[in-house]
Coordinates of C-alpha atoms and ligand atoms in Angstrom, one line a residue:
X604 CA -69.5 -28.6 -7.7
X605 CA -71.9 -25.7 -6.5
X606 CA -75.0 -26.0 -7.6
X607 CA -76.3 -22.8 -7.6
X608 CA -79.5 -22.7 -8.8
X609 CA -82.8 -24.9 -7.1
X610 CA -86.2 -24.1 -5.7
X611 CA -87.6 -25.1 -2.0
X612 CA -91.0 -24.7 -0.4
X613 CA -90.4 -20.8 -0.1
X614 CA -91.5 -20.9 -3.5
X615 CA -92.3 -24.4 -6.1
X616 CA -90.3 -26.9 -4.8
X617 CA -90.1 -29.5 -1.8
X618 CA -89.0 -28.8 2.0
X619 CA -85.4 -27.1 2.7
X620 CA -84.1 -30.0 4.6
X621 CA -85.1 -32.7 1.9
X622 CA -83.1 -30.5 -1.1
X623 CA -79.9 -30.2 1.5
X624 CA -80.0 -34.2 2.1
X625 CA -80.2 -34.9 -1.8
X626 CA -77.6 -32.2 -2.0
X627 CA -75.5 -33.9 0.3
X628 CA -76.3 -37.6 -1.3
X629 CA -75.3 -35.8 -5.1
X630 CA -71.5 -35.0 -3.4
X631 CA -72.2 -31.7 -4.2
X632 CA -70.3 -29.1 -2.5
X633 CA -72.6 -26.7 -2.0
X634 CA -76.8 -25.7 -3.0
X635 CA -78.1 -22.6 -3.1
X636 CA -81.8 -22.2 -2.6
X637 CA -82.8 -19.4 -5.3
X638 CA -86.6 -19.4 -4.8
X639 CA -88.6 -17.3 -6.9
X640 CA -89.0 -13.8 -5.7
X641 CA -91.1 -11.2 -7.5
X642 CA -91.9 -7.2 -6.1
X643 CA -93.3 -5.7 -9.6
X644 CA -96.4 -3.7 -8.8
X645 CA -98.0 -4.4 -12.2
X646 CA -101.2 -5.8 -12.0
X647 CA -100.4 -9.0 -13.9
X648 CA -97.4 -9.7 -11.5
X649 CA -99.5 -9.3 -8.4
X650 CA -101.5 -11.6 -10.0
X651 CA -99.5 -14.4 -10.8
X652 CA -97.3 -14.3 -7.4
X653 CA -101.0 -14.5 -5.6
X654 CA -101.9 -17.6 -7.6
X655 CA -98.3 -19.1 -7.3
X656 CA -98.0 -18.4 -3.9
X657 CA -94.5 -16.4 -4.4
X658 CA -93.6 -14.6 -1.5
X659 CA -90.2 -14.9 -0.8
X660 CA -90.5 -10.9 -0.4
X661 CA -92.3 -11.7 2.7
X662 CA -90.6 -15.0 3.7
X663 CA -86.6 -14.6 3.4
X664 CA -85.8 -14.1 7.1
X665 CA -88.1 -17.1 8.1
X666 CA -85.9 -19.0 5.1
X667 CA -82.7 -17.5 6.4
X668 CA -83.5 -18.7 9.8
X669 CA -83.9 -22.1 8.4
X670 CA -80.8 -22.0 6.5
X671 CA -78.9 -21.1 9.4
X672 CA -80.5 -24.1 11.3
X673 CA -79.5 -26.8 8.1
X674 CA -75.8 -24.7 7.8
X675 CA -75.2 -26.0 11.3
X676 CA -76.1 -29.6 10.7
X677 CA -74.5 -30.1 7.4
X678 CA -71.0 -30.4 5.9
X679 CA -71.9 -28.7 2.6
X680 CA -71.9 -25.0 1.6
X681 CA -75.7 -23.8 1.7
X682 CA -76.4 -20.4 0.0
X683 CA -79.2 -18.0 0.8
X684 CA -80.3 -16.4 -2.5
X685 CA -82.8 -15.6 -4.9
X686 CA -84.4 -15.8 -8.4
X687 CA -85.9 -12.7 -9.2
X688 CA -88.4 -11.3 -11.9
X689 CA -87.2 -8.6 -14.1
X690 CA -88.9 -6.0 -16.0
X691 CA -87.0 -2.8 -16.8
X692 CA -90.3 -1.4 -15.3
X693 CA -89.7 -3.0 -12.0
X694 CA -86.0 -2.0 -11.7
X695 CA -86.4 0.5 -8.6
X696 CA -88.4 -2.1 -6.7
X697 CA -85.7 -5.0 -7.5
X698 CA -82.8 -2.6 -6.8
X699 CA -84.7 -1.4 -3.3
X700 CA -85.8 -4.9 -2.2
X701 CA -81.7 -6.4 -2.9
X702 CA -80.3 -4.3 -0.6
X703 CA -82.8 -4.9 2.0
X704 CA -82.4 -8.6 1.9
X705 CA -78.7 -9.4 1.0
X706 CA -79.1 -12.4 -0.5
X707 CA -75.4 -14.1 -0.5
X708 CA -76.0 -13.4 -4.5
X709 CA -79.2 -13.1 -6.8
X710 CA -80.0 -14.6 -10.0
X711 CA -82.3 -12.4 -12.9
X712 CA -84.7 -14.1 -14.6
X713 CA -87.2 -13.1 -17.7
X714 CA -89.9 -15.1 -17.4
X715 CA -92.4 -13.0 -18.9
X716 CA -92.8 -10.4 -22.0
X717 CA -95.6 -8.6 -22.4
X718 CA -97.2 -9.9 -19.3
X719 CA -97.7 -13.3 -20.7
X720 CA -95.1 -16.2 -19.2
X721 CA -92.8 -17.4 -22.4
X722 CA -92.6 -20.8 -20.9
X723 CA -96.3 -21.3 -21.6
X724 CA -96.8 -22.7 -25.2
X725 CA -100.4 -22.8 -25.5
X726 CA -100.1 -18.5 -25.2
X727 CA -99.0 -18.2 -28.6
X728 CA -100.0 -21.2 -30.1
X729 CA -102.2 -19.1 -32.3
X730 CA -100.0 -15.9 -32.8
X731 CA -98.6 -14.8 -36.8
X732 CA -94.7 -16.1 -37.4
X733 CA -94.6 -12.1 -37.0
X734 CA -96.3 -11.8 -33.4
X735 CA -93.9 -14.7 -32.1
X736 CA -90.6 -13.5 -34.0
X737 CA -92.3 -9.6 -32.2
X738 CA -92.0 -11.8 -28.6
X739 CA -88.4 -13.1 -29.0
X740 CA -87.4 -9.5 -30.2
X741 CA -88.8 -8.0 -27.0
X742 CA -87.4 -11.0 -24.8
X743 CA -84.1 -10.5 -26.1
X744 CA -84.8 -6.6 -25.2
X745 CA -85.6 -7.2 -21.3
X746 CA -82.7 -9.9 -21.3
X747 CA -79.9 -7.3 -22.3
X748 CA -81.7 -4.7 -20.2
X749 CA -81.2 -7.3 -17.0
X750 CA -77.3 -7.7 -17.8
X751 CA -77.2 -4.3 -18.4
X752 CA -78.9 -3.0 -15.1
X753 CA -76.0 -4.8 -13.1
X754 CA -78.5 -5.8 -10.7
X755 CA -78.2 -9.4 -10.1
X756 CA -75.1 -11.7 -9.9
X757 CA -76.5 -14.5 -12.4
X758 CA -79.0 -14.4 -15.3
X759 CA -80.7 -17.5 -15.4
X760 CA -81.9 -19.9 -18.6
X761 CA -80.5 -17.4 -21.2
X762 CA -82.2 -18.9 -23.8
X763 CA -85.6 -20.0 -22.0
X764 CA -87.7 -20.0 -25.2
X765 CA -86.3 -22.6 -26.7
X766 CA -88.2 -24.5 -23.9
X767 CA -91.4 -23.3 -25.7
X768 CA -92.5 -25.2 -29.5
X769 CA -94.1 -22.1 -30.6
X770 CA -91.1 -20.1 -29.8
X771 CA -88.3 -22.6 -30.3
X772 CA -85.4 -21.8 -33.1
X773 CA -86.8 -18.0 -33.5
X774 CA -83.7 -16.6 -31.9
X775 CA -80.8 -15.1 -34.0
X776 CA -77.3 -15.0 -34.1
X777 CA -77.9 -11.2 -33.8
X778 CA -79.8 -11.7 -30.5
X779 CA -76.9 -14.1 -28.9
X780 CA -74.1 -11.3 -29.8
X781 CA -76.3 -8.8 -28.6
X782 CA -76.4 -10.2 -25.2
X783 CA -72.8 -11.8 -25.6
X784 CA -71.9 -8.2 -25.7
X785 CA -74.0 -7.1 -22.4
X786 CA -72.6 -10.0 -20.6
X787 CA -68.9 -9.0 -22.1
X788 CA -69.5 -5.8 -20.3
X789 CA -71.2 -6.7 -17.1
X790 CA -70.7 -8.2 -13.8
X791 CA -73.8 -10.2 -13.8
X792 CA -72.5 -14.1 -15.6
X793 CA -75.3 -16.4 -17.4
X794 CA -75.8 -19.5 -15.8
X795 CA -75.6 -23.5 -17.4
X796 CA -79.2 -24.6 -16.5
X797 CA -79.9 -28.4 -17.2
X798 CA -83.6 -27.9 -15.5
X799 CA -84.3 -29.4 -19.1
X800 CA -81.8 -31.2 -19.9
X801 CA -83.0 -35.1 -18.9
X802 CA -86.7 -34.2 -19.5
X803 CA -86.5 -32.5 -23.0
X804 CA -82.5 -32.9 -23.8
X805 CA -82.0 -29.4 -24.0
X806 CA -79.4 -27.8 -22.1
X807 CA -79.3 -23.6 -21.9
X808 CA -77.8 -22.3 -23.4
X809 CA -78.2 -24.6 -26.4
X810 CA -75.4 -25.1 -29.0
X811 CA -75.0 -22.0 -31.3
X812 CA -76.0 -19.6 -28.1
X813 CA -73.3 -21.4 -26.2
X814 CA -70.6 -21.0 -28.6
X815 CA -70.9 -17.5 -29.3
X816 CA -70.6 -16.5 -25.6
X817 CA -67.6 -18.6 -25.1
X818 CA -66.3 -16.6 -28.4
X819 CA -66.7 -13.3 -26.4
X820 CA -65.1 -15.3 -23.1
X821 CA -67.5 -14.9 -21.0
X822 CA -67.8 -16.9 -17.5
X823 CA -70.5 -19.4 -16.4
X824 CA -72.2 -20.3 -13.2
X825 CA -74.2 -23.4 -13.2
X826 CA -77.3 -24.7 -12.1
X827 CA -79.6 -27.4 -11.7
X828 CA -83.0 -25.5 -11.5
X829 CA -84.0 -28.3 -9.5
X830 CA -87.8 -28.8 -7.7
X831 CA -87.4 -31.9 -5.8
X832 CA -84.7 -34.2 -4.1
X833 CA -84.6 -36.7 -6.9
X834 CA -84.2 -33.7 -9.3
X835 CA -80.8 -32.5 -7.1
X836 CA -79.0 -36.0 -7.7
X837 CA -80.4 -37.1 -10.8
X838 CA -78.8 -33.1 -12.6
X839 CA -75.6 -33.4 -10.6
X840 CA -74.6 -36.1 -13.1
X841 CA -75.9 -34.1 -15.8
X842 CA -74.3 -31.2 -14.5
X843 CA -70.9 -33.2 -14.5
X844 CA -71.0 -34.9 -17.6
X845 CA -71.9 -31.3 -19.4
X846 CA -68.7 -29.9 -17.3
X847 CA -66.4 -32.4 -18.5
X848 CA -67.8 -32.3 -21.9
X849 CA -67.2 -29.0 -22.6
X850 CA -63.9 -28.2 -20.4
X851 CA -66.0 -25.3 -17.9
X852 CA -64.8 -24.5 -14.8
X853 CA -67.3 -22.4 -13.2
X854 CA -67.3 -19.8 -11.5
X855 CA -69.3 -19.0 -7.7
X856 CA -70.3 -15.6 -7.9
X857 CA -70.5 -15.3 -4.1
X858 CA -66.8 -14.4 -3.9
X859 CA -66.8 -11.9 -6.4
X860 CA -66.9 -8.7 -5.7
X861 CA -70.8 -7.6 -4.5
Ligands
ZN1590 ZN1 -86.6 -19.5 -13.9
ZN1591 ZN1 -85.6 -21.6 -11.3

């Protein structure tokens, strides 16, 4: 049990060495710190790392120096990575900034489409059926375009709008082949994120999604997306139960081929 996907105080969650003792509590066999990383140079992205306070960019040796220090102290595998931004617009930057830091691997995410975060609801509460279906479209776009690009190990929450009402249950069976397809033809696997799982019972990828990437055999990593200690143990049952439930064995992507 790797759990390969969780947040520190590089980014939105709680100190290093509190998430590696919760880890270690959990009987996980490994954590990997993937705090969020983004180097667009669109205005809106400067903008939102200044008010988040993202700036892992600026921070990963003073984090790898601090994994080092918790490596030697603990029993459990601890992985120095990342979660990135994308935006095909960004993909020099991403590509560039990657193989200066050499994370031990890197998750993708798509967080935002047209400069507008898709987890925030109240953003399209008053968007046309038309505007919102015109947002899923373009999220499914930058999704495949991340697989595609072969720049990151894992891509994370594959279905994260169905964390969003005005959003939710917009996605196709179209979209899910498409990127079934992309992942079918990749190197970069999708991750089994339960970040949602105990708060709003949904698990991504949700049912339908789920089925039709195991159709096109693809492989999963899995993840907790966790914030704070209690979070780490609390989703390593999840994470089990979901496991055992649906016969995965996962897969770590820091032994496949970089
Ligand atoms: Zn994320
Ligand atoms: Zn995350």
């Amino acid at each position: 049990m790797h759990d390969l996907h969780s947040h520190s105080n590089y980014s939105d969650g709680q100190f290093l060495s509190r998430m590696v003792r919760a880890a270690e509590r959990a009987g996980l066999d490994g954590i990997g710190f993937t705090d969020h990383c983004n180097v667009s140079s669109l205005t809106s992205a400067k903008d939102a790392r200044a008010m988040f306070g993202f700036n892992l960019d600026q921070t990963y040796e003073r984090r790898r120096h601090a994994i080092n220090h918790l490596r030697a102290e603990s029993e459990i595998e601890i992985y120095d990575a990342v979660e990135m931004d994308y935006d095909t617009r960004d993909e020099a930057g991403i590509r560039a900034f990657l193989s200066e830091a050499d994370f031990d691997y890197t998750i993708g995410s798509v967080h935002y489409v047209m400069e507008t975060n898709v987890q925030v609801a109240s953003a399209f509460e008053d968007n046309s059926l038309d505007e919102r279906k015109n947002i899923v479209d373009r999220y499914f776009d930058q999704l495949v375009a991340l697989i595609d690009s072969e720049l990151f190990d894992i891509a994370a929450h594959v279905d994260l709008l169905e964390r969003t009402p005005p959003l939710r249950g917009l996605a196709t069976e179209t979209h899910y082949r498409r990127v079934a397809n992309a992942f079918a033809n990749s190197r970069t696997v999708p991750e089994i994120n339960v970040g949602r799982t105990l708060s709003d019972e949904i698990i991504h990828p949700r049912s339908t999604f789920f089925e039709i990437l195991r159709e096109y055999n693809v492989p999963f990593t899995i993840g907790s997306d966790s914030h704070r200690p209690n979070d780490v143990t609390a989703r390593a049952d999840v994470l089990k139960d979901v496991l055992s439930e649906y016969d995965i064995d996962p897969v770590l992507p820091c032994n496949q081929e970089k």
